[in-house]
Structures are given as C-alpha cells and as structure tokens.
CSV table of N, CA, C and O and ligand atoms in Angstrom, one decimal:
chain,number,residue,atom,x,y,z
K,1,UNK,N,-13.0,3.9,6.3
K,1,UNK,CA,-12.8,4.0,4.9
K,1,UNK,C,-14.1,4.0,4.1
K,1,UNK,O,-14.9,3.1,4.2
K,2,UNK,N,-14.3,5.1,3.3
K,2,UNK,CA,-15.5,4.6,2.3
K,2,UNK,C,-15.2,4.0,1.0
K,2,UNK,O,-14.1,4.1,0.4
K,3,UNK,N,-16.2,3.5,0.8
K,3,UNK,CA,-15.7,2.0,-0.1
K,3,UNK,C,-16.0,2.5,-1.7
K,3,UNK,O,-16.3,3.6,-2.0
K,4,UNK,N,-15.7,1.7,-2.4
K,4,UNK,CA,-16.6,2.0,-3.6
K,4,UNK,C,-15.1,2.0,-4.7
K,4,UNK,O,-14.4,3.0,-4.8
K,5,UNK,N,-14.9,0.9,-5.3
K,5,UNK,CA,-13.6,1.6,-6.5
K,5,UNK,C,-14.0,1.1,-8.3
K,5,UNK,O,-13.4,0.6,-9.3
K,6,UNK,N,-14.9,1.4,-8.0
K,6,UNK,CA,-15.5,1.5,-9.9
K,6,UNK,C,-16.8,2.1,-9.8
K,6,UNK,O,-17.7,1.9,-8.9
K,7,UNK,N,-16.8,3.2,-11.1
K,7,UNK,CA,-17.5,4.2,-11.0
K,7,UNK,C,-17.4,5.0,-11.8
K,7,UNK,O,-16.2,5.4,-11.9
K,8,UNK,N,-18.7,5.9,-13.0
K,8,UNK,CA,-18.7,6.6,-13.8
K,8,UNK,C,-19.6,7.6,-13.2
K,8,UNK,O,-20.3,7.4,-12.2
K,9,UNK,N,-19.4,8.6,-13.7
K,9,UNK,CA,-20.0,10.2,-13.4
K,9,UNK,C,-19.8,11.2,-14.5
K,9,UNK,O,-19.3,11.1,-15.6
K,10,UNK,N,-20.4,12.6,-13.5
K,10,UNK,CA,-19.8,13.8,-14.1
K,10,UNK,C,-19.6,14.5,-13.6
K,10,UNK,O,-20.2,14.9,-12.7
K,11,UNK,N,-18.2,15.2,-14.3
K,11,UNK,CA,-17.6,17.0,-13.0
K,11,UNK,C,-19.0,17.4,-12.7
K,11,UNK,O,-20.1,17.1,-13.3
K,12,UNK,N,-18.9,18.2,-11.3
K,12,UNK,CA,-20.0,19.2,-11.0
K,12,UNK,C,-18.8,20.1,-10.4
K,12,UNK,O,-19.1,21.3,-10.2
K,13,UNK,N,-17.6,19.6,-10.0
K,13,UNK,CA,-16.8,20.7,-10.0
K,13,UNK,C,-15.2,20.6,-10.0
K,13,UNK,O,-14.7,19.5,-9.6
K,14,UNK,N,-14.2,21.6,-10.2
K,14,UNK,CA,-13.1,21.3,-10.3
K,14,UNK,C,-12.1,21.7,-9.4
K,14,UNK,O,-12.6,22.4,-8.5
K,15,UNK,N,-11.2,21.4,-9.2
K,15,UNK,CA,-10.3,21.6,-8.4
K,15,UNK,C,-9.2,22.7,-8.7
K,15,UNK,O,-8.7,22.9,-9.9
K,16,UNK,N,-8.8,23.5,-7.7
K,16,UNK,CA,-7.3,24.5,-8.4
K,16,UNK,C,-6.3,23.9,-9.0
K,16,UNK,O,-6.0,22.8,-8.7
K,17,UNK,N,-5.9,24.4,-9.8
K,17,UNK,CA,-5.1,23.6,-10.6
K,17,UNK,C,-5.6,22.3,-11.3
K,17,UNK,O,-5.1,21.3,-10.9
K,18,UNK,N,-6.6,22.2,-12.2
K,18,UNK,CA,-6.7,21.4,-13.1
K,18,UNK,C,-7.3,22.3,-14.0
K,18,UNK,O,-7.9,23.3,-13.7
K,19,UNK,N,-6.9,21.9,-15.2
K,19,UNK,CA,-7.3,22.6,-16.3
K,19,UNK,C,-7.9,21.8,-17.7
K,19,UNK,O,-8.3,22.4,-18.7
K,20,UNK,N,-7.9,20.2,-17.7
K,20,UNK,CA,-8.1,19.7,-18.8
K,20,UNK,C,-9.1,19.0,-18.6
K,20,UNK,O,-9.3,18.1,-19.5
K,21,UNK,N,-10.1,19.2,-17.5
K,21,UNK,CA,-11.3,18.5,-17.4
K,21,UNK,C,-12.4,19.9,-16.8
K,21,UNK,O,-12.1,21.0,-16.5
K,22,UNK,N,-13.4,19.4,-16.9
K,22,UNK,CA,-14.8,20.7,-17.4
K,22,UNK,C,-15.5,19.9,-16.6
K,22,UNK,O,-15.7,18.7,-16.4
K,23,UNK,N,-16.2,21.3,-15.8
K,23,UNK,CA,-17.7,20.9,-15.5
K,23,UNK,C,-18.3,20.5,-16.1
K,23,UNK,O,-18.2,21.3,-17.1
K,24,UNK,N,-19.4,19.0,-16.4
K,24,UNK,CA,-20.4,18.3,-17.6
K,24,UNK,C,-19.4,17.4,-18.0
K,24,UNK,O,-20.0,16.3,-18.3
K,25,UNK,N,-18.0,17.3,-18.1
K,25,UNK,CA,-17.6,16.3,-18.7
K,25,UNK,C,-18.0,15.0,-17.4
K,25,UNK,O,-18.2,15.1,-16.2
K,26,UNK,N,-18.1,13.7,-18.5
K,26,UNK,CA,-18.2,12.4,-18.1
K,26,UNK,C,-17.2,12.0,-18.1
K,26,UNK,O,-16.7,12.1,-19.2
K,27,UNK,N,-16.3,11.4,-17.1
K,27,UNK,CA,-15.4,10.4,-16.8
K,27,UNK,C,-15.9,8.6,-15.7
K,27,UNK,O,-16.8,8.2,-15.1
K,28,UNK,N,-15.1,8.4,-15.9
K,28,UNK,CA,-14.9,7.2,-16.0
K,28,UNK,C,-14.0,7.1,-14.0
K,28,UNK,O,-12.8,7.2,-14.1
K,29,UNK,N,-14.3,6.9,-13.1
K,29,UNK,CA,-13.2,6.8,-12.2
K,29,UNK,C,-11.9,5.3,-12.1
K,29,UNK,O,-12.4,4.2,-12.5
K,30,UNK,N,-11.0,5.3,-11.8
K,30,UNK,CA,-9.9,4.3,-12.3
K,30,UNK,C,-9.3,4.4,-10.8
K,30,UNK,O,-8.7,5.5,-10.4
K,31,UNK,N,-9.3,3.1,-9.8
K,31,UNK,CA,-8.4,2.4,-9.5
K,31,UNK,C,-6.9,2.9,-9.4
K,31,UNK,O,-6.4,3.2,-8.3
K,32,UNK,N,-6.4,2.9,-10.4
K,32,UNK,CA,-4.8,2.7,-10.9
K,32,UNK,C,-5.0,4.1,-11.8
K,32,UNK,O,-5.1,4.4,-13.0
K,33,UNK,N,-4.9,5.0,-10.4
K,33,UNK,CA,-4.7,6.6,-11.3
K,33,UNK,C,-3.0,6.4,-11.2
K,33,UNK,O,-2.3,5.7,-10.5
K,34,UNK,N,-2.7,7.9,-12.4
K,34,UNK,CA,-1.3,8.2,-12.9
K,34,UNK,C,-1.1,9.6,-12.8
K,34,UNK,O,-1.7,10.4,-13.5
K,35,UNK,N,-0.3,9.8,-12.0
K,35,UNK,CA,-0.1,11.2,-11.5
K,35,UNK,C,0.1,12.3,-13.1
K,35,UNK,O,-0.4,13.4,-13.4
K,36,UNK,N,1.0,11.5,-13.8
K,36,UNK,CA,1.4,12.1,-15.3
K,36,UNK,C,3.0,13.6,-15.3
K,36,UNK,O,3.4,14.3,-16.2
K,37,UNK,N,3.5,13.4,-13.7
K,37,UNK,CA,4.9,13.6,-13.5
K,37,UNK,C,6.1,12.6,-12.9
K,37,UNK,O,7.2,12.8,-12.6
K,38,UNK,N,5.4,11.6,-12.8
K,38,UNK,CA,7.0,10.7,-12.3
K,38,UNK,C,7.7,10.0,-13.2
K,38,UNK,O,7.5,10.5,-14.4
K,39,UNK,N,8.5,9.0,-13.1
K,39,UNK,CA,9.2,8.6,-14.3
K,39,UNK,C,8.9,7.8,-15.2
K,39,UNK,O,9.4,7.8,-16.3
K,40,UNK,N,7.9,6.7,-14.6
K,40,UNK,CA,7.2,5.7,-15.0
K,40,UNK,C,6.1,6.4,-16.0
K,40,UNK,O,5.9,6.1,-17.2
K,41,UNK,N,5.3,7.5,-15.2
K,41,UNK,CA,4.2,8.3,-15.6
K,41,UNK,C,5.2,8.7,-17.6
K,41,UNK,O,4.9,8.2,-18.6
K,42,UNK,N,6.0,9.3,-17.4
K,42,UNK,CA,6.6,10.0,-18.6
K,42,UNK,C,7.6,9.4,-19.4
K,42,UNK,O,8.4,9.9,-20.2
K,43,UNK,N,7.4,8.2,-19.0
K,43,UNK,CA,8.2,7.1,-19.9
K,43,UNK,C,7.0,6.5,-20.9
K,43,UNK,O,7.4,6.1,-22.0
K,44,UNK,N,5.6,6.5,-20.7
K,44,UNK,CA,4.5,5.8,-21.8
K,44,UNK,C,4.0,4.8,-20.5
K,44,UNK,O,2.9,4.2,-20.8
K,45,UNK,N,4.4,4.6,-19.3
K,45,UNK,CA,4.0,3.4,-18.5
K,45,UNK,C,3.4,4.1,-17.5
K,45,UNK,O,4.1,4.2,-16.5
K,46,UNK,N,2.2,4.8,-17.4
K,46,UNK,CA,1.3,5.5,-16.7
K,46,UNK,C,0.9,4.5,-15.5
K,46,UNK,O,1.0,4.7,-14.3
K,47,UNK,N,0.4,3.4,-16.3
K,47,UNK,CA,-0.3,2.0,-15.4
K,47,UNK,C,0.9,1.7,-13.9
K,47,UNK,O,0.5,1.4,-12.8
K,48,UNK,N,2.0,1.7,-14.1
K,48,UNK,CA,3.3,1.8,-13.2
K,48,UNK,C,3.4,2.7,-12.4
K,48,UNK,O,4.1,2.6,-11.4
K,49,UNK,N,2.4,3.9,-12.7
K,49,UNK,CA,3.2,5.1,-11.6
K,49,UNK,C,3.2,4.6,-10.1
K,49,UNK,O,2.4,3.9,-9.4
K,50,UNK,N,4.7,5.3,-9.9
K,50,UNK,CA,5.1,5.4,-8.9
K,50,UNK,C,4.7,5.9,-7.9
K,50,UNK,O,5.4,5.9,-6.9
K,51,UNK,N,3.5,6.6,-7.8
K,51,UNK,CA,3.0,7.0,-6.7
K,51,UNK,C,2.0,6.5,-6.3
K,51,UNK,O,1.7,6.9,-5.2
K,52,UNK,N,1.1,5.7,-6.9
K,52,UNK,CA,0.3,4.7,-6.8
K,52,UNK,C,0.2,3.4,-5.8
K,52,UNK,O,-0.6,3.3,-4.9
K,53,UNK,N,0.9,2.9,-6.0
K,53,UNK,CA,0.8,2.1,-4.8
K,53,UNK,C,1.1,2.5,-3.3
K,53,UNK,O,0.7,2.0,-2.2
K,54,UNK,N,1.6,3.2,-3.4
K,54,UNK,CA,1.9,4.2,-2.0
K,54,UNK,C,0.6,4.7,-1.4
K,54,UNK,O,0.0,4.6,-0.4
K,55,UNK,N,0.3,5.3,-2.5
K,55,UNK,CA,-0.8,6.3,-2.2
K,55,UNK,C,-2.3,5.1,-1.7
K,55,UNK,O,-2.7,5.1,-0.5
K,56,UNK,N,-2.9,4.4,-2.8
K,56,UNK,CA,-3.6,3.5,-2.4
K,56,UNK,C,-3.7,2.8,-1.1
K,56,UNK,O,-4.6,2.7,-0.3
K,57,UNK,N,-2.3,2.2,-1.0
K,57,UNK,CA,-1.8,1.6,0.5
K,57,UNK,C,-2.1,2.5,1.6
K,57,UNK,O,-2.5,2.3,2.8
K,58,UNK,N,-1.9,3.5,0.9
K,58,UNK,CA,-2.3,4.6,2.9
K,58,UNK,C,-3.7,4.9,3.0
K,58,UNK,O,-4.1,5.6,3.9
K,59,UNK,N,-4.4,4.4,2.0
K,59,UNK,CA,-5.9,5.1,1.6
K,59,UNK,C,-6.0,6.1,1.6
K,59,UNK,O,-7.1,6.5,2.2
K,60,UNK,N,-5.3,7.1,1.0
K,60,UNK,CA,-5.4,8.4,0.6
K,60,UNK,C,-5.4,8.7,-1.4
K,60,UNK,O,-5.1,7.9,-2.3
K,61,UNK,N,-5.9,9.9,-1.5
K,61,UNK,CA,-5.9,10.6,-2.7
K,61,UNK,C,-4.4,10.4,-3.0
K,61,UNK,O,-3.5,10.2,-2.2
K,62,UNK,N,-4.1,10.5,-4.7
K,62,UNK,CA,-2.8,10.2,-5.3
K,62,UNK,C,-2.2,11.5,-5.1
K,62,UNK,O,-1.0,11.3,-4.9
K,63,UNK,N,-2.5,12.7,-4.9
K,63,UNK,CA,-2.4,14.4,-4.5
K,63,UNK,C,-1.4,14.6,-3.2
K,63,UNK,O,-0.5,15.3,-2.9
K,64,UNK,N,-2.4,13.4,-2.3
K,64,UNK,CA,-2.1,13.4,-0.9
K,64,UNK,C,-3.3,13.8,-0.1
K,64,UNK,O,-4.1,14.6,-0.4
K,65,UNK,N,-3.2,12.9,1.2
K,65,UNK,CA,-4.3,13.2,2.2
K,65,UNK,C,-5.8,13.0,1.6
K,65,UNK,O,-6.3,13.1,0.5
K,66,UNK,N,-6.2,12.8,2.5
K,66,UNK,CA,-7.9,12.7,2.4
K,66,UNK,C,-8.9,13.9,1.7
K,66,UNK,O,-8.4,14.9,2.0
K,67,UNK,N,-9.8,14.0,1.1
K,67,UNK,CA,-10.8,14.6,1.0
K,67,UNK,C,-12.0,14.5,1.7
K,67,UNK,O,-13.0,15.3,1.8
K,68,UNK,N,-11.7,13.2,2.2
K,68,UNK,CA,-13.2,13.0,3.1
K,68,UNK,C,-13.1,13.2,4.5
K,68,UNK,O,-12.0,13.2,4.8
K,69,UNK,N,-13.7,13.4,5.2
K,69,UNK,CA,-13.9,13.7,6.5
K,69,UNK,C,-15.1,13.6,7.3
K,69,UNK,O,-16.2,14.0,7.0
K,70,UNK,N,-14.9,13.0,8.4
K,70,UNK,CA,-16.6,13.1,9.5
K,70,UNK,C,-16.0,13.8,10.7
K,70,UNK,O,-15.3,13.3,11.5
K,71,UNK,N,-16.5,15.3,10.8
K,71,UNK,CA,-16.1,16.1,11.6
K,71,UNK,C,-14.6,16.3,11.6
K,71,UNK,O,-14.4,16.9,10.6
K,72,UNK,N,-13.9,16.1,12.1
K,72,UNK,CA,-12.2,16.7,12.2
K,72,UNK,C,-11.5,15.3,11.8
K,72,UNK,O,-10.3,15.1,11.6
K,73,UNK,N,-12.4,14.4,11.7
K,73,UNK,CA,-11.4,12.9,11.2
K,73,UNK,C,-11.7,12.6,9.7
K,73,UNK,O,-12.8,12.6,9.1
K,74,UNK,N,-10.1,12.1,9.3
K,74,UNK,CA,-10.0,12.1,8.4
K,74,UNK,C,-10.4,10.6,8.1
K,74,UNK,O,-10.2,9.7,8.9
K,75,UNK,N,-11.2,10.1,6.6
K,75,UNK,CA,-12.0,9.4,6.3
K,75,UNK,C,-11.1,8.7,5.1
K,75,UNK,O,-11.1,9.4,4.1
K,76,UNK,N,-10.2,7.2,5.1
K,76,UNK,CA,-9.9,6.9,4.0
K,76,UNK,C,-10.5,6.7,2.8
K,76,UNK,O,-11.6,6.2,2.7
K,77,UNK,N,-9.5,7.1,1.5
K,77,UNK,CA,-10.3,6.2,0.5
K,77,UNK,C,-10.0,4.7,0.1
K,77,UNK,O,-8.9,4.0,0.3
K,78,UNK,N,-10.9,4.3,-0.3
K,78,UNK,CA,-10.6,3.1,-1.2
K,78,UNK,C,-9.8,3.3,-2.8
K,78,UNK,O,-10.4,3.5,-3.9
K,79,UNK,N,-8.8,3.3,-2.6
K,79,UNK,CA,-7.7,3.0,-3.8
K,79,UNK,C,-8.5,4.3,-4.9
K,79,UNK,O,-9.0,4.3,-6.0
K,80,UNK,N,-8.0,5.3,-3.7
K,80,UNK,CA,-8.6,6.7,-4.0
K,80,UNK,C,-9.8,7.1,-5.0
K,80,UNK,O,-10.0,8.0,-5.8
K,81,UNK,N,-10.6,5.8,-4.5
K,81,UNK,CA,-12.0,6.4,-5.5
K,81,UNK,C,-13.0,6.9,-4.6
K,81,UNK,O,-13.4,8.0,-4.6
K,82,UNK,N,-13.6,5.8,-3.7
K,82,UNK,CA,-14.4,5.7,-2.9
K,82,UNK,C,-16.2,6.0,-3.6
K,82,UNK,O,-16.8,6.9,-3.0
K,83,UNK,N,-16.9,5.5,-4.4
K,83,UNK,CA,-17.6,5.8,-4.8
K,83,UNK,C,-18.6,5.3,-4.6
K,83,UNK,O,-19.4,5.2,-5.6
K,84,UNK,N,-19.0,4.9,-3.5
K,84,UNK,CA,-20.4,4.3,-2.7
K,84,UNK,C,-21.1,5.6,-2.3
K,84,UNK,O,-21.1,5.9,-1.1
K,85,UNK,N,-21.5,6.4,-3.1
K,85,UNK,CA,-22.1,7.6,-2.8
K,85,UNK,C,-22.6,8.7,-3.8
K,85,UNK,O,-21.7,8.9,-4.7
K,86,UNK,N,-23.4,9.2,-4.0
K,86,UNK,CA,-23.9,9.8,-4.5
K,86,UNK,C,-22.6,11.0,-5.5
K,86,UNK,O,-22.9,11.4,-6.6
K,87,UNK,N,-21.8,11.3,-5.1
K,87,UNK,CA,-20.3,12.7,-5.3
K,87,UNK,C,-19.6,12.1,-4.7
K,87,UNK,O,-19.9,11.4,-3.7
K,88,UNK,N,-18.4,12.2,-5.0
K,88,UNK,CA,-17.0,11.4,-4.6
K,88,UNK,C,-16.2,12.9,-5.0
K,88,UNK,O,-16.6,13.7,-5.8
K,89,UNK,N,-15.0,13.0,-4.3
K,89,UNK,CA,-14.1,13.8,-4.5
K,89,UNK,C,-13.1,13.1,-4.9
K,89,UNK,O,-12.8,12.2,-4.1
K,90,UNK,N,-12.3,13.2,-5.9
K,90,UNK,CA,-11.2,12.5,-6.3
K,90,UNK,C,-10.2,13.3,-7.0
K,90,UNK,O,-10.3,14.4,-7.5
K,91,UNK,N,-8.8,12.5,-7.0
K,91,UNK,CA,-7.6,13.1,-7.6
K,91,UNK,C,-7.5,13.5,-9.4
K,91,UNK,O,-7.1,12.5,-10.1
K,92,UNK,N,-7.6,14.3,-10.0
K,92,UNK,CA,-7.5,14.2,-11.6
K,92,UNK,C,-7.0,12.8,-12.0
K,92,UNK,O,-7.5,12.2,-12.9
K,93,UNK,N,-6.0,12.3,-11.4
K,93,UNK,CA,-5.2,11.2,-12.0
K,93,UNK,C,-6.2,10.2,-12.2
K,93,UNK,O,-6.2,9.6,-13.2
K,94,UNK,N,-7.2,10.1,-11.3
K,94,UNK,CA,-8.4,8.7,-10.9
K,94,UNK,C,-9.3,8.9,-12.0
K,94,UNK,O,-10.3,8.1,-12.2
K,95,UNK,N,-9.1,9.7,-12.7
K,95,UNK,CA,-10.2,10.1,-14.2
K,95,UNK,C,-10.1,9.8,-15.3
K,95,UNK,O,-9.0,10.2,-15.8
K,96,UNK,N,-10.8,9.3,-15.9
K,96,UNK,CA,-10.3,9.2,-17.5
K,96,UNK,C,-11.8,9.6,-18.4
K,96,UNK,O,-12.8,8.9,-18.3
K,97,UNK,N,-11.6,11.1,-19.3
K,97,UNK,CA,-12.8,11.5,-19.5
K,97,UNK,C,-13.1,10.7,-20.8
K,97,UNK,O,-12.3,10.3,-21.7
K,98,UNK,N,-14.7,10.5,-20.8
K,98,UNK,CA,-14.9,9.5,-21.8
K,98,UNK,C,-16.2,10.6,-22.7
K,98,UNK,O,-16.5,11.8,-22.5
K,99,UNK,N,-16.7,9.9,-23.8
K,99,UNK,CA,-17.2,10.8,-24.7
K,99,UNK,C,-18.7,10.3,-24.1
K,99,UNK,O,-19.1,9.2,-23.9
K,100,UNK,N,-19.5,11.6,-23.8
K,100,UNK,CA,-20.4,12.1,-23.9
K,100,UNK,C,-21.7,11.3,-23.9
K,100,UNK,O,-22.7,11.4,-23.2
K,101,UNK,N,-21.2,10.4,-25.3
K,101,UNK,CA,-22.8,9.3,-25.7
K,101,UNK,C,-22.2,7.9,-25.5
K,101,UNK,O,-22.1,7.0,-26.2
K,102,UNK,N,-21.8,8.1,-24.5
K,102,UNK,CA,-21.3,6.2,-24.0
K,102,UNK,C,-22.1,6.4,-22.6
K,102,UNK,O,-21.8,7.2,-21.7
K,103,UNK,N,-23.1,5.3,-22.7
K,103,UNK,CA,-24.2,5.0,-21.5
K,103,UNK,C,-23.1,4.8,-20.4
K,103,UNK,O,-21.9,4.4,-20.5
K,104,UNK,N,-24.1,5.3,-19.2
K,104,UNK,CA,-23.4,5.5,-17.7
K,104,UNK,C,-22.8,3.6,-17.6
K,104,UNK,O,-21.6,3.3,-17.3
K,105,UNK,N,-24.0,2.5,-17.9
K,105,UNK,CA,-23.8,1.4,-17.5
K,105,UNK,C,-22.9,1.0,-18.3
K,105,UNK,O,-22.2,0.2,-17.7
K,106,UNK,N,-22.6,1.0,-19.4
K,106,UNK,CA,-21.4,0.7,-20.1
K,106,UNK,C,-20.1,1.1,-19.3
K,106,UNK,O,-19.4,0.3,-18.7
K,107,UNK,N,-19.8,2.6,-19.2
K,107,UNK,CA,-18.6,3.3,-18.6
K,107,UNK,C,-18.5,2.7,-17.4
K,107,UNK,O,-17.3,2.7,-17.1
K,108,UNK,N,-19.2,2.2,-16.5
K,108,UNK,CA,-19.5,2.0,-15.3
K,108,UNK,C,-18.4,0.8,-15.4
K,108,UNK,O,-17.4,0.9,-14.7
K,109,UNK,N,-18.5,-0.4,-16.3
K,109,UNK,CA,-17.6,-1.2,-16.7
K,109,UNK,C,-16.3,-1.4,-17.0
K,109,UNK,O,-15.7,-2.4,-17.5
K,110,UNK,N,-16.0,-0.2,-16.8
K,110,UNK,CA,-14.8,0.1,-17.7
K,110,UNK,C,-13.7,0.5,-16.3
K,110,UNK,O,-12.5,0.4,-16.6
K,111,UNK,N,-14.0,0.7,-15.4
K,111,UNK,CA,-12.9,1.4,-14.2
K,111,UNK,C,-12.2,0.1,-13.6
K,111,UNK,O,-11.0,0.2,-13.2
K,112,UNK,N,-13.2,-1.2,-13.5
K,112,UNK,CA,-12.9,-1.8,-13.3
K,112,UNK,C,-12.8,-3.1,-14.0
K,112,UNK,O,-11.8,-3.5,-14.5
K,113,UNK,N,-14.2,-3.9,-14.1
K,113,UNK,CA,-14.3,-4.7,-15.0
K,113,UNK,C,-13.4,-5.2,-16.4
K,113,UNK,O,-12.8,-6.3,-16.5
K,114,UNK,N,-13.4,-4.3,-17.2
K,114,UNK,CA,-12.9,-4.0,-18.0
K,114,UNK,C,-10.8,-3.6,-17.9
K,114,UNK,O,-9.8,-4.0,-18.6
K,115,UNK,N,-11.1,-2.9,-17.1
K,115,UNK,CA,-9.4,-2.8,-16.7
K,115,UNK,C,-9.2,-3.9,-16.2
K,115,UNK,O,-8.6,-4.6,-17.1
K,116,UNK,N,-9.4,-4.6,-15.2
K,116,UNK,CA,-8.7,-5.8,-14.9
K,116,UNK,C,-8.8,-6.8,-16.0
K,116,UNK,O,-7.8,-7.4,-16.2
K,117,UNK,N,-10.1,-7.3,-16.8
K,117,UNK,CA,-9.8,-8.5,-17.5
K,117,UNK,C,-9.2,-7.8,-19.2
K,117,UNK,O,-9.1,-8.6,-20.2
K,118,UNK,N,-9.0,-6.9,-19.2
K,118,UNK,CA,-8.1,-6.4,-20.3
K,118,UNK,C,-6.5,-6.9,-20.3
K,118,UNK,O,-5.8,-7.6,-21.1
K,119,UNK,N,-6.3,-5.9,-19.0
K,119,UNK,CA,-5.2,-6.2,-18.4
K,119,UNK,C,-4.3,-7.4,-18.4
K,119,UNK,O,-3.2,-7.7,-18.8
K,120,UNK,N,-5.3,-8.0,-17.6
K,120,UNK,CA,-5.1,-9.7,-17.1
K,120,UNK,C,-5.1,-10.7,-18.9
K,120,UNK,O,-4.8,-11.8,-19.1
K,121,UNK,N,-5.4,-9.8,-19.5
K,121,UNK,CA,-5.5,-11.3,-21.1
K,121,UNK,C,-4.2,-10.3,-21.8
K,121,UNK,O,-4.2,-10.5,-23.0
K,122,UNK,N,-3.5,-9.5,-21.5
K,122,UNK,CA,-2.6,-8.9,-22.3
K,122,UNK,C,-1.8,-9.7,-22.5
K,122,UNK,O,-1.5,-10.6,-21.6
K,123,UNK,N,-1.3,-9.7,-23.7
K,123,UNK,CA,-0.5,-10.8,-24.3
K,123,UNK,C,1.1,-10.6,-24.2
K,123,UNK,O,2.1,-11.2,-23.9
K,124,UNK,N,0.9,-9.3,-24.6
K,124,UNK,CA,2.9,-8.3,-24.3
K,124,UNK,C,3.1,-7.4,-22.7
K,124,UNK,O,2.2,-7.3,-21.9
K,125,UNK,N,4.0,-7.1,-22.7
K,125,UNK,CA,4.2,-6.4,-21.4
K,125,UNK,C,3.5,-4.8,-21.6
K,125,UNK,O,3.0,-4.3,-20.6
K,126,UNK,N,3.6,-4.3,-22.6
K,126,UNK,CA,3.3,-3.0,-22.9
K,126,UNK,C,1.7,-2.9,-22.4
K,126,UNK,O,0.7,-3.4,-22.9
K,127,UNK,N,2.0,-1.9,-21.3
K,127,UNK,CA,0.9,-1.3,-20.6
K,127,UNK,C,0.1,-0.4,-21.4
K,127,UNK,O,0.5,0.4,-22.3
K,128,UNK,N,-1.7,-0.8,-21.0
K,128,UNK,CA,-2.3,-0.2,-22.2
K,128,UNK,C,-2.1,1.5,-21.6
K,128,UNK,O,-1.6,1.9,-20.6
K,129,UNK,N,-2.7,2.4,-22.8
K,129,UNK,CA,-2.3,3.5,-22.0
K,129,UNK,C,-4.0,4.4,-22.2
K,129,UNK,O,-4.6,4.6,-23.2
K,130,UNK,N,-4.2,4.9,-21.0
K,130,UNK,CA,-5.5,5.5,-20.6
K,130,UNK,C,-5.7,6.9,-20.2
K,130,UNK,O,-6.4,7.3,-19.3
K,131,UNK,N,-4.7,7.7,-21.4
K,131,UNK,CA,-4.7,9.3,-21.0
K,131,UNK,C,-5.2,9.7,-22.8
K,131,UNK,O,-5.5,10.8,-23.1
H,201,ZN,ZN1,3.1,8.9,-12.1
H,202,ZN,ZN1,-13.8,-4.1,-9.1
C-alpha cells in the first residue's frame, strides 16, 4: 500500500472524462471523497457516500481498482489518496479545488487536519458540504 492521506497539490494532468478541474488548478486531496452519483451523494450528504467506505476498505480508487502499480502488481491506496510522493494519481471525487492564493501549507491542513476536527466539533448532524 502507499501511504500518504493528506495532501495539497496541482493538476499536471487529467483524466477521460473529467471536465471540471484544469491543468494548474490547486486542489486540496480528501480522505472521504464523493462520487457525486449515488444517493447519499445527491441528497446534499456527499460526506455519506455510499461508495466510500467500500472503496477505501479495499484500498482502491473511488472509480475502482488501483492506479498504482510495481510491474504487473497492483499497488493499494491509502483511503484513495496515497500521497507520500512526489504525483499521486487520484479519483476526481478525492479533490476539492481550492483558490489559487491559499499557501500549499495552509491547504495541506485542510484534507485532513481540519476535516476531522471540524467534523468531530459539529454541533448538528448536517454534513458540511465540500463541492
Ligand atoms: Zn456518492
Ligand atoms: Zn490525518
């Protein structure tokens, strides 16, 4: 498994079928990605999706299957981020693009740090929402 689940960056490249993130944008990588078609996803409860814990648990991408690889074996992720490395390949869901002039070390705080003790001091049930 490669390790790594908090983590800021930028596209250097995209994948078929995505269309709402750009080479140069800065994102944010997230733990608790949301596919943004299941039911939970399109109810307002993204943080819920249904394909998430699944996906995590197998250590695979939210898409499905690995991106990583050492020769013909497939390489888990870590709760599909994996960002102990220089480029990570990840699922759109694992992204949340952030603006431009927010320092790397700030954003860096945010995938994790920041999501869990946000999270954890919520006062209502309503899931914050991070699209
Ligand atoms: Zn979903
Ligand atoms: Zn953490």
């Amino acid at each position: 498994m490669a390790l790594g689940h908090e983590a800021v960056g930028i596209v250097v490249e995209v994948g078929n079928g995505v269309g709402d993130i750009s080479v140069g944008d800065h994102v944010v990588l997230t733990f608790v990605p949301s596919c943004g078609i299941c039911a939970e996803c399109n109810s307002g409860s993204p943080t819920f999706c249904s394909g998430v814990a699944v996906a995590n648990g197998e250590g695979r991408t939210l898409s499905g299957g690995s991106r990583l690889h050492d020769g013909g074996t497939d390489i888990h992720h870590q709760l599909g981020v994996s960002a102990f490395s220089q480029y990570a390949v990840v699922d759109r869901g694992s992204t949340v693009v952030i603006d431009d002039d927010i320092p790397m070390e700030v954003g860096a705080m945010l995938g994790c740090g920041v999501l869990t003790g946000v999270g954890s001091r919520s006062s209502d049930s309503t899931p914050a929402r991070v699209r």
